[in-house]
PDB file of C-alpha atoms in Angstrom:
ATOM      1  CA  MET A   1     -34.321   8.520  -9.485  1.00 63.00           C
ATOM      2  CA  SER A   2     -31.845  10.052  -7.338  1.00 79.00           C
ATOM      3  CA  TRP A   3     -28.727  11.385  -9.191  1.00 84.00           C
ATOM      4  CA  ARG A   4     -27.664  14.688  -7.630  1.00 92.00           C
ATOM      5  CA  VAL A   5     -24.591  15.032  -5.372  1.00 94.00           C
ATOM      6  CA  VAL A   6     -25.333  18.255  -3.584  1.00 96.00           C
ATOM      7  CA  VAL A   7     -22.476  19.923  -1.729  1.00 96.00           C
ATOM      8  CA  ILE A   8     -22.926  22.969   0.782  1.00 97.00           C
ATOM      9  CA  THR A   9     -19.666  25.009   1.000  1.00 95.00           C
ATOM     10  CA  LYS A  10     -20.719  28.222   2.484  1.00 94.00           C
ATOM     11  CA  ARG A  11     -22.973  29.466   5.484  1.00 97.00           C
ATOM     12  CA  ALA A  12     -26.473  28.268   5.083  1.00 98.00           C
ATOM     13  CA  LYS A  13     -29.539  27.087   6.781  1.00 98.00           C
ATOM     14  CA  LEU A  14     -31.054  24.140   5.172  1.00 98.00           C
ATOM     15  CA  ASP A  15     -34.763  23.038   5.778  1.00 98.00           C
ATOM     16  CA  LEU A  16     -37.543  20.973   4.505  1.00 98.00           C
ATOM     17  CA  GLN A  17     -40.347  22.506   2.593  1.00 97.00           C
ATOM     18  CA  LEU A  18     -42.909  20.604   0.413  1.00 97.00           C
ATOM     19  CA  ASN A  19     -40.583  17.658  -0.386  1.00 96.00           C
ATOM     20  CA  HIS A  20     -37.663  20.086  -1.376  1.00 98.00           C
ATOM     21  CA  LEU A  21     -34.420  20.782   0.377  1.00 98.00           C
ATOM     22  CA  VAL A  22     -34.420  24.419   0.848  1.00 98.00           C
ATOM     23  CA  ILE A  23     -30.974  26.204   1.060  1.00 98.00           C
ATOM     24  CA  ARG A  24     -31.000  29.772   2.624  1.00 97.00           C
ATOM     25  CA  GLY A  25     -27.757  31.202   1.864  1.00 95.00           C
ATOM     26  CA  GLU A  26     -26.979  34.344   0.086  1.00 93.00           C
ATOM     27  CA  THR A  27     -29.671  33.391  -2.222  1.00 96.00           C
ATOM     28  CA  VAL A  28     -32.622  30.835  -1.733  1.00 97.00           C
ATOM     29  CA  LYS A  29     -32.397  27.556  -3.726  1.00 97.00           C
ATOM     30  CA  LYS A  30     -34.635  24.571  -3.639  1.00 97.00           C
ATOM     31  CA  ILE A  31     -33.817  21.171  -4.743  1.00 97.00           C
ATOM     32  CA  HIS A  32     -36.432  18.347  -4.937  1.00 97.00           C
ATOM     33  CA  LEU A  33     -35.361  15.627  -2.609  1.00 97.00           C
ATOM     34  CA  GLY A  34     -36.092  12.712  -5.153  1.00 95.00           C
ATOM     35  CA  GLU A  35     -33.318  13.951  -7.214  1.00 95.00           C
ATOM     36  CA  ILE A  36     -30.715  13.786  -4.351  1.00 96.00           C
ATOM     37  CA  PHE A  37     -28.341  10.908  -4.040  1.00 93.00           C
ATOM     38  CA  THR A  38     -25.895  12.417  -1.348  1.00 95.00           C
ATOM     39  CA  LEU A  39     -25.788  15.638   0.499  1.00 97.00           C
ATOM     40  CA  ILE A  40     -22.215  16.797   1.534  1.00 97.00           C
ATOM     41  CA  VAL A  41     -22.390  19.459   4.120  1.00 97.00           C
ATOM     42  CA  GLU A  42     -18.513  20.760   3.712  1.00 95.00           C
ATOM     43  CA  SER A  43     -18.882  23.944   5.683  1.00 95.00           C
ATOM     44  CA  THR A  44     -19.134  23.957   9.526  1.00 96.00           C
ATOM     45  CA  GLU A  45     -21.210  27.116   9.309  1.00 96.00           C
ATOM     46  CA  VAL A  46     -24.420  25.191   8.169  1.00 97.00           C
ATOM     47  CA  SER A  47     -27.456  24.520  10.352  1.00 97.00           C
ATOM     48  CA  LEU A  48     -30.075  21.904   9.418  1.00 97.00           C
ATOM     49  CA  THR A  49     -33.645  21.326  10.910  1.00 97.00           C
ATOM     50  CA  ALA A  50     -34.404  18.078  12.507  1.00 97.00           C
ATOM     51  CA  ALA A  51     -37.447  17.768  10.017  1.00 97.00           C
ATOM     52  CA  LEU A  52     -34.959  17.739   7.188  1.00 98.00           C
ATOM     53  CA  LEU A  53     -32.808  15.343   8.623  1.00 97.00           C
ATOM     54  CA  ALA A  54     -35.488  12.862   9.423  1.00 96.00           C
ATOM     55  CA  GLU A  55     -36.808  13.132   5.914  1.00 97.00           C
ATOM     56  CA  LEU A  56     -33.326  12.722   4.446  1.00 96.00           C
ATOM     57  CA  ILE A  57     -33.027   9.464   6.446  1.00 95.00           C
ATOM     58  CA  ASN A  58     -36.465   8.188   5.517  1.00 94.00           C
ATOM     59  CA  LEU A  59     -35.579   8.678   1.728  1.00 94.00           C
ATOM     60  CA  LYS A  60     -32.239   6.957   2.221  1.00 93.00           C
ATOM     61  CA  ILE A  61     -30.368  10.230   1.179  1.00 95.00           C
ATOM     62  CA  LYS A  62     -26.691   9.714   2.246  1.00 95.00           C
ATOM     63  CA  VAL A  63     -25.517  12.650   4.462  1.00 97.00           C
ATOM     64  CA  VAL A  64     -21.745  13.371   4.817  1.00 97.00           C
ATOM     65  CA  PHE A  65     -20.488  15.837   7.396  1.00 97.00           C
ATOM     66  CA  CYS A  66     -17.078  17.540   6.966  1.00 96.00           C
ATOM     67  CA  ASP A  67     -14.761  18.935   9.751  1.00 95.00           C
ATOM     68  CA  ALA A  68     -13.296  22.347   9.908  1.00 93.00           C
ATOM     69  CA  LYS A  69     -10.570  21.504   7.373  1.00 89.00           C
ATOM     70  CA  ARG A  70     -13.533  20.539   4.835  1.00 91.00           C
ATOM     71  CA  ASN A  71     -12.489  16.675   5.134  1.00 92.00           C
ATOM     72  CA  PRO A  72     -15.162  14.237   5.517  1.00 95.00           C
ATOM     73  CA  CYS A  73     -15.523  13.062   8.968  1.00 95.00           C
ATOM     74  CA  SER A  74     -18.862  11.417   9.644  1.00 95.00           C
ATOM     75  CA  GLU A  75     -22.062  10.493   7.985  1.00 95.00           C
ATOM     76  CA  LEU A  76     -25.648  10.055   8.862  1.00 93.00           C
ATOM     77  CA  VAL A  77     -26.861   6.411   9.223  1.00 89.00           C
ATOM     78  CA  GLY A  78     -30.509   5.391   9.854  1.00 87.00           C
ATOM     79  CA  TYR A  79     -31.572   2.716  12.114  1.00 85.00           C
ATOM     80  CA  TYR A  80     -33.603   1.017   9.646  1.00 82.00           C
ATOM     81  CA  GLY A  81     -33.022   1.001   5.812  1.00 83.00           C
ATOM     82  CA  SER A  82     -35.441  -1.583   4.962  1.00 85.00           C
ATOM     83  CA  CYS A  83     -38.865  -3.232   5.982  1.00 85.00           C
ATOM     84  CA  ASP A  84     -37.064  -6.598   6.391  1.00 90.00           C
ATOM     85  CA  THR A  85     -33.924  -5.360   8.280  1.00 91.00           C
ATOM     86  CA  SER A  86     -34.293  -8.010  10.882  1.00 93.00           C
ATOM     87  CA  SER A  87     -34.341 -10.903   8.439  1.00 94.00           C
ATOM     88  CA  LYS A  88     -31.332  -9.361   6.427  1.00 95.00           C
ATOM     89  CA  LEU A  89     -29.435  -9.184   9.668  1.00 94.00           C
ATOM     90  CA  ARG A  90     -30.037 -12.818  10.489  1.00 96.00           C
ATOM     91  CA  GLN A  91     -28.840 -13.683   6.859  1.00 96.00           C
ATOM     92  CA  GLN A  92     -25.719 -11.465   7.342  1.00 97.00           C
ATOM     93  CA  ILE A  93     -24.662 -12.967  10.783  1.00 97.00           C
ATOM     94  CA  GLN A  94     -25.073 -16.626   9.046  1.00 97.00           C
ATOM     95  CA  TRP A  95     -22.753 -15.910   6.204  1.00 97.00           C
ATOM     96  CA  SER A  96     -19.991 -18.583   6.344  1.00 97.00           C
ATOM     97  CA  LYS A  97     -16.244 -17.785   6.483  1.00 96.00           C
ATOM     98  CA  GLU A  98     -15.860 -20.080   3.508  1.00 96.00           C
ATOM     99  CA  ASN A  99     -18.426 -18.217   1.423  1.00 97.00           C
ATOM    100  CA  LYS A 100     -17.307 -14.854   2.542  1.00 97.00           C
ATOM    101  CA  ASP A 101     -13.612 -15.729   1.643  1.00 97.00           C
ATOM    102  CA  ALA A 102     -14.725 -16.715  -1.917  1.00 97.00           C
ATOM    103  CA  VAL A 103     -16.622 -13.441  -2.405  1.00 98.00           C
ATOM    104  CA  TRP A 104     -13.501 -11.570  -0.934  1.00 98.00           C
ATOM    105  CA  THR A 105     -11.404 -13.076  -3.511  1.00 97.00           C
ATOM    106  CA  GLU A 106     -13.538 -12.000  -6.368  1.00 97.00           C
ATOM    107  CA  ILE A 107     -13.904  -8.415  -4.979  1.00 98.00           C
ATOM    108  CA  ILE A 108      -9.983  -8.469  -5.079  1.00 98.00           C
ATOM    109  CA  ARG A 109      -9.601 -10.164  -8.353  1.00 97.00           C
ATOM    110  CA  ALA A 110     -12.017  -7.054  -9.785  1.00 97.00           C
ATOM    111  CA  LYS A 111     -10.048  -4.451  -7.783  1.00 98.00           C
ATOM    112  CA  ILE A 112      -6.596  -5.816  -9.225  1.00 98.00           C
ATOM    113  CA  ALA A 113      -8.095  -6.115 -12.800  1.00 97.00           C
ATOM    114  CA  ASN A 114      -9.400  -2.589 -12.623  1.00 97.00           C
ATOM    115  CA  GLN A 115      -5.736  -1.400 -11.510  1.00 98.00           C
ATOM    116  CA  ALA A 116      -4.118  -3.407 -14.308  1.00 97.00           C
ATOM    117  CA  GLU A 117      -6.586  -1.992 -16.856  1.00 97.00           C
ATOM    118  CA  ILE A 118      -5.634   1.401 -15.898  1.00 97.00           C
ATOM    119  CA  LEU A 119      -1.819   0.993 -16.104  1.00 97.00           C
ATOM    120  CA  GLN A 120      -2.041  -0.790 -19.413  1.00 96.00           C
ATOM    121  CA  ALA A 121      -4.150   2.277 -20.787  1.00 95.00           C
ATOM    122  CA  LEU A 122      -1.484   4.234 -19.773  1.00 95.00           C
ATOM    123  CA  ASP A 123       1.264   2.041 -21.451  1.00 96.00           C
ATOM    124  CA  TYR A 124       2.847   1.376 -17.800  1.00 97.00           C
ATOM    125  CA  PRO A 125       4.539  -2.032 -18.344  1.00 97.00           C
ATOM    126  CA  GLU A 126       3.687  -2.817 -14.667  1.00 97.00           C
ATOM    127  CA  TYR A 127       0.211  -3.929 -15.651  1.00 97.00           C
ATOM    128  CA  VAL A 128       1.844  -7.383 -16.618  1.00 97.00           C
ATOM    129  CA  LEU A 129       2.870  -8.012 -12.972  1.00 97.00           C
ATOM    130  CA  LEU A 130      -0.523  -7.213 -11.797  1.00 98.00           C
ATOM    131  CA  GLU A 131      -1.994  -9.754 -14.143  1.00 97.00           C
ATOM    132  CA  LYS A 132       0.300 -12.173 -12.626  1.00 97.00           C
ATOM    133  CA  TYR A 133      -1.062 -11.452  -9.201  1.00 97.00           C
ATOM    134  CA  LEU A 134      -4.454 -12.071 -10.752  1.00 95.00           C
ATOM    135  CA  HIS A 135      -3.554 -15.585 -11.787  1.00 92.00           C
ATOM    136  CA  SER A 136      -2.049 -16.390  -8.354  1.00 95.00           C
ATOM    137  CA  LEU A 137      -4.866 -15.257  -5.988  1.00 95.00           C
ATOM    138  CA  THR A 138      -5.913 -17.733  -3.295  1.00 94.00           C
ATOM    139  CA  PRO A 139      -9.279 -18.189  -1.472  1.00 93.00           C
ATOM    140  CA  GLY A 140      -9.420 -15.109   0.899  1.00 94.00           C
ATOM    141  CA  ASP A 141      -6.327 -13.702  -0.717  1.00 96.00           C
ATOM    142  CA  VAL A 142      -4.167 -15.335   2.184  1.00 94.00           C
ATOM    143  CA  THR A 143      -0.974 -14.577   0.337  1.00 95.00           C
ATOM    144  CA  ASN A 144      -1.983 -10.829   0.291  1.00 95.00           C
ATOM    145  CA  ARG A 145      -1.950 -10.277  -3.316  1.00 96.00           C
ATOM    146  CA  GLU A 146      -3.749  -7.147  -3.023  1.00 97.00           C
ATOM    147  CA  ALA A 147      -1.071  -5.495  -1.074  1.00 96.00           C
ATOM    148  CA  MET A 148       1.519  -6.469  -3.616  1.00 97.00           C
ATOM    149  CA  ALA A 149      -0.450  -5.292  -6.356  1.00 97.00           C
ATOM    150  CA  ALA A 150      -1.211  -1.741  -4.673  1.00 97.00           C
ATOM    151  CA  LYS A 151       2.653  -1.014  -4.061  1.00 96.00           C
ATOM    152  CA  THR A 152       3.302  -1.766  -7.741  1.00 97.00           C
ATOM    153  CA  TYR A 153       0.319   0.198  -8.855  1.00 98.00           C
ATOM    154  CA  PHE A 154       0.698   3.499  -6.877  1.00 97.00           C
ATOM    155  CA  THR A 155       4.411   3.383  -7.528  1.00 97.00           C
ATOM    156  CA  ALA A 156       3.726   3.186 -11.383  1.00 97.00           C
ATOM    157  CA  LEU A 157       1.078   5.861 -11.086  1.00 96.00           C
ATOM    158  CA  PHE A 158       2.780   8.380  -8.881  1.00 95.00           C
ATOM    159  CA  GLY A 159       6.472   7.632  -9.044  1.00 93.00           C
ATOM    160  CA  GLU A 160       9.068   6.003  -6.988  1.00 92.00           C
ATOM    161  CA  GLY A 161       9.097   6.783  -3.334  1.00 90.00           C
ATOM    162  CA  PHE A 162       5.311   7.455  -3.133  1.00 94.00           C
ATOM    163  CA  THR A 163       3.650   6.040  -0.240  1.00 94.00           C
ATOM    164  CA  ARG A 164      -0.043   6.212   1.105  1.00 94.00           C
ATOM    165  CA  ALA A 165       1.223   7.666   4.393  1.00 93.00           C
ATOM    166  CA  ALA A 166       2.993  10.514   2.953  1.00 94.00           C
ATOM    167  CA  ASP A 167       1.252  14.001   3.858  1.00 92.00           C
ATOM    168  CA  ILE A 168       1.090  15.393   0.233  1.00 91.00           C
ATOM    169  CA  TYR A 169      -1.798  16.508  -1.967  1.00 92.00           C
ATOM    170  CA  VAL A 170      -2.240  13.388  -3.903  1.00 94.00           C
ATOM    171  CA  ASN A 171      -3.017  11.605  -0.723  1.00 95.00           C
ATOM    172  CA  ALA A 172      -5.258  14.188   0.420  1.00 93.00           C
ATOM    173  CA  ALA A 173      -7.100  13.866  -2.816  1.00 95.00           C
ATOM    174  CA  LEU A 174      -7.306   9.963  -2.716  1.00 96.00           C
ATOM    175  CA  ASN A 175      -8.454   9.923   0.821  1.00 96.00           C
ATOM    176  CA  TYR A 176     -11.347  12.631   0.164  1.00 95.00           C
ATOM    177  CA  GLY A 177     -12.382  10.456  -2.980  1.00 96.00           C
ATOM    178  CA  TYR A 178     -12.342   7.239  -1.008  1.00 97.00           C
ATOM    179  CA  ALA A 179     -14.584   8.825   1.733  1.00 96.00           C
ATOM    180  CA  ILE A 180     -17.160   9.924  -0.659  1.00 95.00           C
ATOM    181  CA  LEU A 181     -16.985   6.357  -2.205  1.00 96.00           C
ATOM    182  CA  LEU A 182     -17.210   4.687   1.147  1.00 97.00           C
ATOM    183  CA  SER A 183     -20.424   6.853   1.906  1.00 95.00           C
ATOM    184  CA  ALA A 184     -22.075   5.758  -1.340  1.00 95.00           C
ATOM    185  CA  CYS A 185     -21.492   2.072  -0.394  1.00 96.00           C
ATOM    186  CA  ASN A 186     -22.761   2.600   3.025  1.00 95.00           C
ATOM    187  CA  ARG A 187     -25.961   3.997   1.768  1.00 94.00           C
ATOM    188  CA  GLU A 188     -26.586   1.037  -0.309  1.00 95.00           C
ATOM    189  CA  ILE A 189     -25.761  -1.473   2.616  1.00 96.00           C
ATOM    190  CA  VAL A 190     -28.224   0.275   4.904  1.00 94.00           C
ATOM    191  CA  ALA A 191     -30.826   0.730   2.021  1.00 93.00           C
ATOM    192  CA  GLN A 192     -30.860  -2.782   1.326  1.00 94.00           C
ATOM    193  CA  GLY A 193     -31.555  -3.955   4.995  1.00 94.00           C
ATOM    194  CA  TYR A 194     -28.001  -4.983   6.153  1.00 96.00           C
ATOM    195  CA  ILE A 195     -25.656  -3.267   8.653  1.00 95.00           C
ATOM    196  CA  THR A 196     -22.212  -1.643   8.117  1.00 96.00           C
ATOM    197  CA  GLN A 197     -20.455  -2.977  11.074  1.00 96.00           C
ATOM    198  CA  LEU A 198     -20.217  -6.606   9.917  1.00 97.00           C
ATOM    199  CA  GLY A 199     -17.816  -7.108   7.157  1.00 97.00           C
ATOM    200  CA  ILE A 200     -16.860  -9.642   4.816  1.00 97.00           C
ATOM    201  CA  HIS A 201     -13.026  -9.248   5.233  1.00 97.00           C
ATOM    202  CA  HIS A 202     -12.628  -6.281   7.329  1.00 97.00           C
ATOM    203  CA  ASP A 203     -12.971  -6.842  10.815  1.00 96.00           C
ATOM    204  CA  ASN A 204     -11.655  -4.037  12.793  1.00 95.00           C
ATOM    205  CA  VAL A 205     -13.758  -3.575  16.120  1.00 94.00           C
ATOM    206  CA  PHE A 206     -13.149   0.339  15.938  1.00 94.00           C
ATOM    207  CA  ASN A 207     -14.469   0.543  12.351  1.00 95.00           C
ATOM    208  CA  VAL A 208     -18.397   0.881  12.048  1.00 94.00           C
ATOM    209  CA  PHE A 209     -18.177   0.698   8.436  1.00 96.00           C
ATOM    210  CA  ASN A 210     -16.500  -2.702   7.760  1.00 98.00           C
ATOM    211  CA  LEU A 211     -18.850  -3.926   5.211  1.00 98.00           C
ATOM    212  CA  GLY A 212     -18.559  -0.602   3.286  1.00 97.00           C
ATOM    213  CA  SER A 213     -14.822  -0.925   3.321  1.00 98.00           C
ATOM    214  CA  ASP A 214     -15.057  -4.398   1.827  1.00 98.00           C
ATOM    215  CA  LEU A 215     -17.513  -3.487  -1.065  1.00 98.00           C
ATOM    216  CA  MET A 216     -15.949  -0.170  -2.136  1.00 98.00           C
ATOM    217  CA  GLU A 217     -12.555  -1.852  -3.131  1.00 98.00           C
ATOM    218  CA  PRO A 218     -13.084  -2.506  -6.661  1.00 97.00           C
ATOM    219  CA  PHE A 219     -14.342   1.145  -7.182  1.00 97.00           C
ATOM    220  CA  ARG A 220     -11.120   2.510  -5.785  1.00 98.00           C
ATOM    221  CA  PRO A 221      -9.479   2.574  -9.267  1.00 97.00           C
ATOM    222  CA  PHE A 222     -11.851   4.858 -10.685  1.00 96.00           C
ATOM    223  CA  LEU A 223     -10.963   7.516  -8.114  1.00 96.00           C
ATOM    224  CA  ASP A 224      -7.435   6.764  -8.654  1.00 97.00           C
ATOM    225  CA  TRP A 225      -7.591   7.345 -12.332  1.00 96.00           C
ATOM    226  CA  THR A 226      -9.101  10.851 -11.774  1.00 95.00           C
ATOM    227  CA  VAL A 227      -6.443  11.740  -9.103  1.00 96.00           C
ATOM    228  CA  TRP A 228      -3.755  10.675 -11.583  1.00 95.00           C
ATOM    229  CA  LYS A 229      -5.374  13.145 -14.226  1.00 93.00           C
ATOM    230  CA  LEU A 230      -5.470  15.931 -11.813  1.00 92.00           C
ATOM    231  CA  HIS A 231      -1.903  15.188 -10.729  1.00 91.00           C
ATOM    232  CA  THR A 232      -0.606  15.276 -14.337  1.00 89.00           C
ATOM    233  CA  GLU A 233      -2.465  18.344 -15.300  1.00 82.00           C
ATOM    234  CA  ASN A 234      -1.326  20.628 -12.338  1.00 75.00           C
ATOM    235  CA  LYS A 235       0.919  18.405 -10.170  1.00 70.00           C
ATOM    236  CA  LEU A 236      -1.813  18.877  -7.495  1.00 70.00           C
ATOM    237  CA  GLU A 237       0.083  21.633  -5.908  1.00 75.00           C
ATOM    238  CA  ASP A 238      -3.221  22.630  -4.262  1.00 77.00           C
ATOM    239  CA  PHE A 239      -6.266  20.587  -3.272  1.00 85.00           C
ATOM    240  CA  SER A 240      -9.083  23.120  -3.509  1.00 87.00           C
ATOM    241  CA  GLN A 241     -12.775  23.232  -4.113  1.00 89.00           C
ATOM    242  CA  LYS A 242     -12.381  22.472  -7.787  1.00 89.00           C
ATOM    243  CA  GLU A 243     -10.481  19.428  -7.219  1.00 91.00           C
ATOM    244  CA  LYS A 244     -13.078  18.198  -4.544  1.00 93.00           C
ATOM    245  CA  LEU A 245     -16.003  18.700  -6.902  1.00 93.00           C
ATOM    246  CA  THR A 246     -14.107  16.813  -9.773  1.00 94.00           C
ATOM    247  CA  LEU A 247     -13.672  13.974  -7.313  1.00 95.00           C
ATOM    248  CA  ILE A 248     -17.207  14.040  -6.228  1.00 95.00           C
ATOM    249  CA  ASP A 249     -18.433  13.961  -9.713  1.00 94.00           C
ATOM    250  CA  VAL A 250     -16.628  10.556 -10.414  1.00 95.00           C
ATOM    251  CA  LEU A 251     -20.131   9.055  -8.946  1.00 94.00           C
ATOM    252  CA  ASN A 252     -21.813  10.275 -12.124  1.00 93.00           C
ATOM    253  CA  GLN A 253     -19.212   8.864 -14.531  1.00 93.00           C
ATOM    254  CA  THR A 254     -20.067   6.488 -16.966  1.00 94.00           C
ATOM    255  CA  VAL A 255     -18.710   3.076 -16.371  1.00 95.00           C
ATOM    256  CA  ILE A 256     -19.474  -0.543 -18.032  1.00 95.00           C
ATOM    257  CA  PHE A 257     -21.614  -2.711 -15.747  1.00 95.00           C
ATOM    258  CA  ASN A 258     -22.694  -6.218 -16.770  1.00 90.00           C
ATOM    259  CA  GLY A 259     -22.006  -5.329 -20.495  1.00 89.00           C
ATOM    260  CA  GLN A 260     -23.975  -2.199 -20.323  1.00 93.00           C
ATOM    261  CA  LYS A 261     -23.046   1.578 -19.943  1.00 94.00           C
ATOM    262  CA  GLN A 262     -24.332   2.859 -16.409  1.00 93.00           C
ATOM    263  CA  VAL A 263     -23.962   5.904 -14.303  1.00 94.00           C
ATOM    264  CA  LEU A 264     -21.506   4.669 -11.361  1.00 95.00           C
ATOM    265  CA  ASN A 265     -24.049   5.652  -8.901  1.00 92.00           C
ATOM    266  CA  PHE A 266     -26.564   3.026 -10.253  1.00 93.00           C
ATOM    267  CA  ALA A 267     -23.865   0.619 -11.073  1.00 95.00           C
ATOM    268  CA  LEU A 268     -22.954   0.586  -7.403  1.00 96.00           C
ATOM    269  CA  LYS A 269     -26.450  -0.032  -6.149  1.00 95.00           C
ATOM    270  CA  LYS A 270     -26.742  -3.180  -8.533  1.00 96.00           C
ATOM    271  CA  TYR A 271     -23.329  -4.263  -7.610  1.00 98.00           C
ATOM    272  CA  CYS A 272     -23.860  -4.363  -3.759  1.00 97.00           C
ATOM    273  CA  LYS A 273     -27.059  -6.014  -4.387  1.00 97.00           C
ATOM    274  CA  SER A 274     -25.267  -8.835  -6.513  1.00 98.00           C
ATOM    275  CA  VAL A 275     -22.611  -9.247  -3.659  1.00 98.00           C
ATOM    276  CA  PHE A 276     -25.522  -9.740  -1.138  1.00 98.00           C
ATOM    277  CA  ASP A 277     -27.359 -12.216  -3.423  1.00 98.00           C
ATOM    278  CA  ALA A 278     -23.945 -14.196  -3.663  1.00 98.00           C
ATOM    279  CA  LEU A 279     -23.425 -14.454  -0.228  1.00 98.00           C
ATOM    280  CA  ASN A 280     -27.104 -15.281   0.692  1.00 97.00           C
ATOM    281  CA  GLU A 281     -27.325 -17.824  -2.260  1.00 97.00           C
ATOM    282  CA  GLU A 282     -23.458 -19.034  -1.752  1.00 96.00           C
ATOM    283  CA  ASP A 283     -22.866 -18.455  -5.463  1.00 97.00           C
ATOM    284  CA  ILE A 284     -20.086 -16.159  -6.578  1.00 97.00           C
ATOM    285  CA  SER A 285     -21.240 -16.282  -9.937  1.00 97.00           C
ATOM    286  CA  LEU A 286     -24.187 -13.933  -9.095  1.00 98.00           C
ATOM    287  CA  ILE A 287     -21.478 -10.905  -8.453  1.00 98.00           C
ATOM    288  CA  LYS A 288     -21.484  -8.266 -11.221  1.00 97.00           C
ATOM    289  CA  PHE A 289     -18.562  -5.820 -11.396  1.00 96.00           C
ATOM    290  CA  CYS A 290     -17.817  -2.466 -13.129  1.00 94.00           C
ATOM    291  CA  ARG A 291     -15.100  -1.595 -15.409  1.00 93.00           C
ATOM    292  CA  ARG A 292     -13.993   1.880 -16.712  1.00 90.00           C
ATOM    293  CA  GLU A 293     -15.539   2.833 -20.055  1.00 84.00           C
ATOM    294  CA  LYS A 294     -12.647   2.293 -22.633  1.00 71.00           C
ATOM    295  CA  SER A 295     -13.405   5.587 -24.337  1.00 56.00           C
ATOM    296  CA  ASP A 296     -11.863   7.439 -21.342  1.00 50.00           C
ATOM    297  CA  LYS A 297      -8.472   7.552 -22.561  1.00 51.00           C
ATOM    298  CA  LYS A 298      -5.269   9.664 -21.483  1.00 53.00           C
TER     299      LYS A 298
END
């Protein structure tokens, strides 16, 4: 079962040899492809062989490419993630608006609940307001409680005056972590036979990852928690390789999923499947969500 997140940070040539990823840099390293969950090519001085790319796609290993500033800018998406992709696509097109609204409501409910749990764990009284938003959610969140909760939540975490649009290291860290999380969701969408363009709630014609943008929402607070800890430890006066690796490692943290401890990577896979089951069966009770492990205190 795949579990490694491999990050290539320096000049190297990557190729395929006997089911292994071979990294030829200052030294030669080999990693069995069966262990790799995601490959992040952070340096623009990396070359890859077509044979390797084809096998990475075949094994449904997510590949994320970064730009010259080492920020995620694109990812590799295969045409066919499952043998029954055509059938899954027909199902996806037929998901009713009423059903999608019901599922979206539960996704937002889980997201706000995770945000409230973090504020409560930090002894921030604003968690009470988020719990009130939970009780006033409407189908499809037409009253936009998600945005109201986000404003309260981020202000509590990072202080008055904080905005997601500001050009600061906190936002750089959040954006980096969210990009990694989005790629992980996209991997599961394609692997299970669906396409990323057709979302549940997100419907931007310029966003090829609408469905991934929907599914990632309940997991954002796990990244927020890690960024908050980085911010309180060193004020995030720099956003270097160390901080990036810490955010990538969030995919390997332990969470509670369906009453059991799971690595977030595996929980995300099961969560995505549960959402698709709920959409296809028109039964929101089938959705299983994650929550933070309580032992992860301040």
